Amino acid sequence: MRSILPLSVLLASLPILVLACSGSPEEAGDSCELDGDPCPDGTTCQAKGDDDPVCRIEAGGACNPKEDDDFCEKSLVCEPDEQNISRCSIPEGKPCDPAAADPHCSGQNVCAELKSGGHACYPPVLAHGRVFDAVTNAGIANAQVLGLNDQGSAITDIAVSAADGTYDLDLPVARNDDGSPVVITFSLRASAQDYQPFPSGLRTSLPIQTSGAVKQEKAYVLQLPLTDISLVPLPGAEKGLPSISGTVVAGEASAGVLVVAEAGGKGLTAVSSKTGAYTIFNVPPATYTVSGYAAGVALTPAPATVLSSPLTGIDLAQATATLGSVSGSVQIVNAPGGAQTSVVLVVESTFDDTFVRGEVPRGLRSPLSGAPNVSGAFSIANVPPGKYVVLAGFENDGLVRDPDPNISGTQIAHVEMPNPGQPIDVESSFKVTEALAVVSPGAEGPEGVSGTPTFVWQDDSSEDFYSVVVYDAYGNLTWENQMVPSQSGGDNVSVPYGGPALTTGMYYQFRATAWRSPGGNAGPISQTEDLRGVFFIK
């Protein structure tokens, strides 16, 4: 005979049957209990406001913004990423983890360092500009642009220009609490196939400040005249040459290394990016020694045989060599009281006798950064092995190396740091004197000129005559006047250009020298500064 359970027993068992059938949560949006079965991977059991808890999607997980509830964790937003896939992300202004492989900031925001401490998601800071041909104004594709700090160290990766020459360079700058970038100073370096690198020759890179960045829809954008870079095309015979590329492998010291491919006493250069990557363009076929120069690090040179194709994989590894130092003194004569200068080391193979300048590696300057402060003794520490030219009065400080070669302390000084390094004392002091002040063109930076230029500088007042020379960006002498009469009764000397027609877009520099001829023997007494007097034809 069948037994029949009482109704009360059946009713009492129903809740147990329902619970047994409910199961564990299986996907985002499923109901869950905060202390019950775990939610599936990538989700967390969480309640929003007064709603019952459900499995909510963690940062980085895919979501559906069209649903009434996107099921993202309560601190996240559902927004498209760079691949236009909607994901649960950290909204602008909220904390993020910079050590995470992907910090999951919303949209194109980045996990930025805060000046006050910590990190938060904010739009990137981009230097936007255009790389173009100085002669034709056409955009240059595949140019490489790099940002350097005031010590010459790379602070960015390499940005590559688009077909029209435009580029966006990501600047890793700290932020104020409102997300705006703090003010930093940096400069740009650019290079491309078939063009002179910038800066080089008579062209220098002027400092840029991030204070001009403007917040736009997806980024803080810094777009200034200085972020547009014109490159001077190489002569036809120097075009179509291969390149050398590789990586500097020196840990935290890999960024901002001056990489030089040297052959026959001459060097071709690049500067390594934040990740250590470098490319030297326009390399004639030959066998080279590729070396790296920067204060505080020694690198093992690498051989490179260039034929007709680009050469890759020429990496520079850190060496264990002892570093040295270069010391000496500067004597400032016939200059205003309190005048100060700086001293730099130039890699000898990059030194240009015409322009009396060359490439200064990161950190090989006294003082290390900032305004010139040398008026006597100087010392440059942590110098890696190599051959250098020591230059004083090289920067725009109102001073120049005394141009008279007949007195001591005015000759160009060359030093060689051995391996292992040692202290080197430059025997004779450098004599530095007051410069002839450039009035125009190019008093403060490269200046555009229409028509025939007139060169103007302040009178020396003690000269017997002047000379003036004009060079183009290739180092060719374009015009000279070796007998400009002494000035009297005025503050400035003006000399109109009298040479062949100048090329539109080409860069030039004029240099004036004051001469005195006691007893009929002429000798130079001062000249314009090495980095001033640069102009281009509009």
Coordinates of C-alpha atoms in Angstrom, one line a residue, residues 202-203 232 438 440-443 445-455 468-473 478-479 497 502-503 505-511 531-538:
L202 CA 73.7 75.7 -38.5
R203 CA 70.2 74.9 -37.2
V232 CA 66.6 70.6 -45.6
V438 CA 73.4 90.2 -33.8
S440 CA 69.0 91.0 -37.5
P441 CA 68.3 88.6 -39.0
G442 CA 68.4 85.7 -36.5
A443 CA 69.0 87.5 -33.3
G445 CA 66.3 82.2 -33.6
P446 CA 66.0 81.3 -37.3
E447 CA 64.3 84.3 -39.0
G448 CA 62.4 84.4 -42.3
V449 CA 63.6 86.9 -44.8
S450 CA 62.0 88.2 -47.9
G451 CA 64.0 89.8 -50.7
T452 CA 67.7 90.7 -50.2
P453 CA 68.8 90.5 -46.6
T454 CA 70.7 93.2 -44.8
F455 CA 73.0 92.0 -42.0
V468 CA 81.2 89.1 -43.0
V469 CA 80.6 85.7 -44.4
V470 CA 77.4 83.8 -45.4
Y471 CA 77.2 80.0 -45.4
D472 CA 74.3 77.7 -46.5
A473 CA 73.0 74.8 -44.5
T478 CA 77.8 81.6 -50.3
W479 CA 79.2 85.1 -50.1
Y497 CA 74.0 91.0 -49.0
L502 CA 69.5 82.8 -52.4
T503 CA 67.3 79.7 -52.5
G505 CA 63.4 77.6 -48.1
M506 CA 67.2 77.2 -47.7
Y507 CA 68.7 78.1 -44.3
Y508 CA 71.8 80.4 -44.1
Q509 CA 73.9 81.9 -41.4
F510 CA 75.8 85.2 -41.5
R511 CA 78.9 85.7 -39.3
L531 CA 74.2 79.9 -32.8
R532 CA 72.9 83.4 -33.9
G533 CA 72.5 85.0 -37.4
V534 CA 70.5 82.1 -38.9
F535 CA 67.9 82.9 -41.4
F536 CA 65.9 81.4 -44.2
I537 CA 64.4 82.8 -47.4
K538 CA 60.6 83.0 -47.6

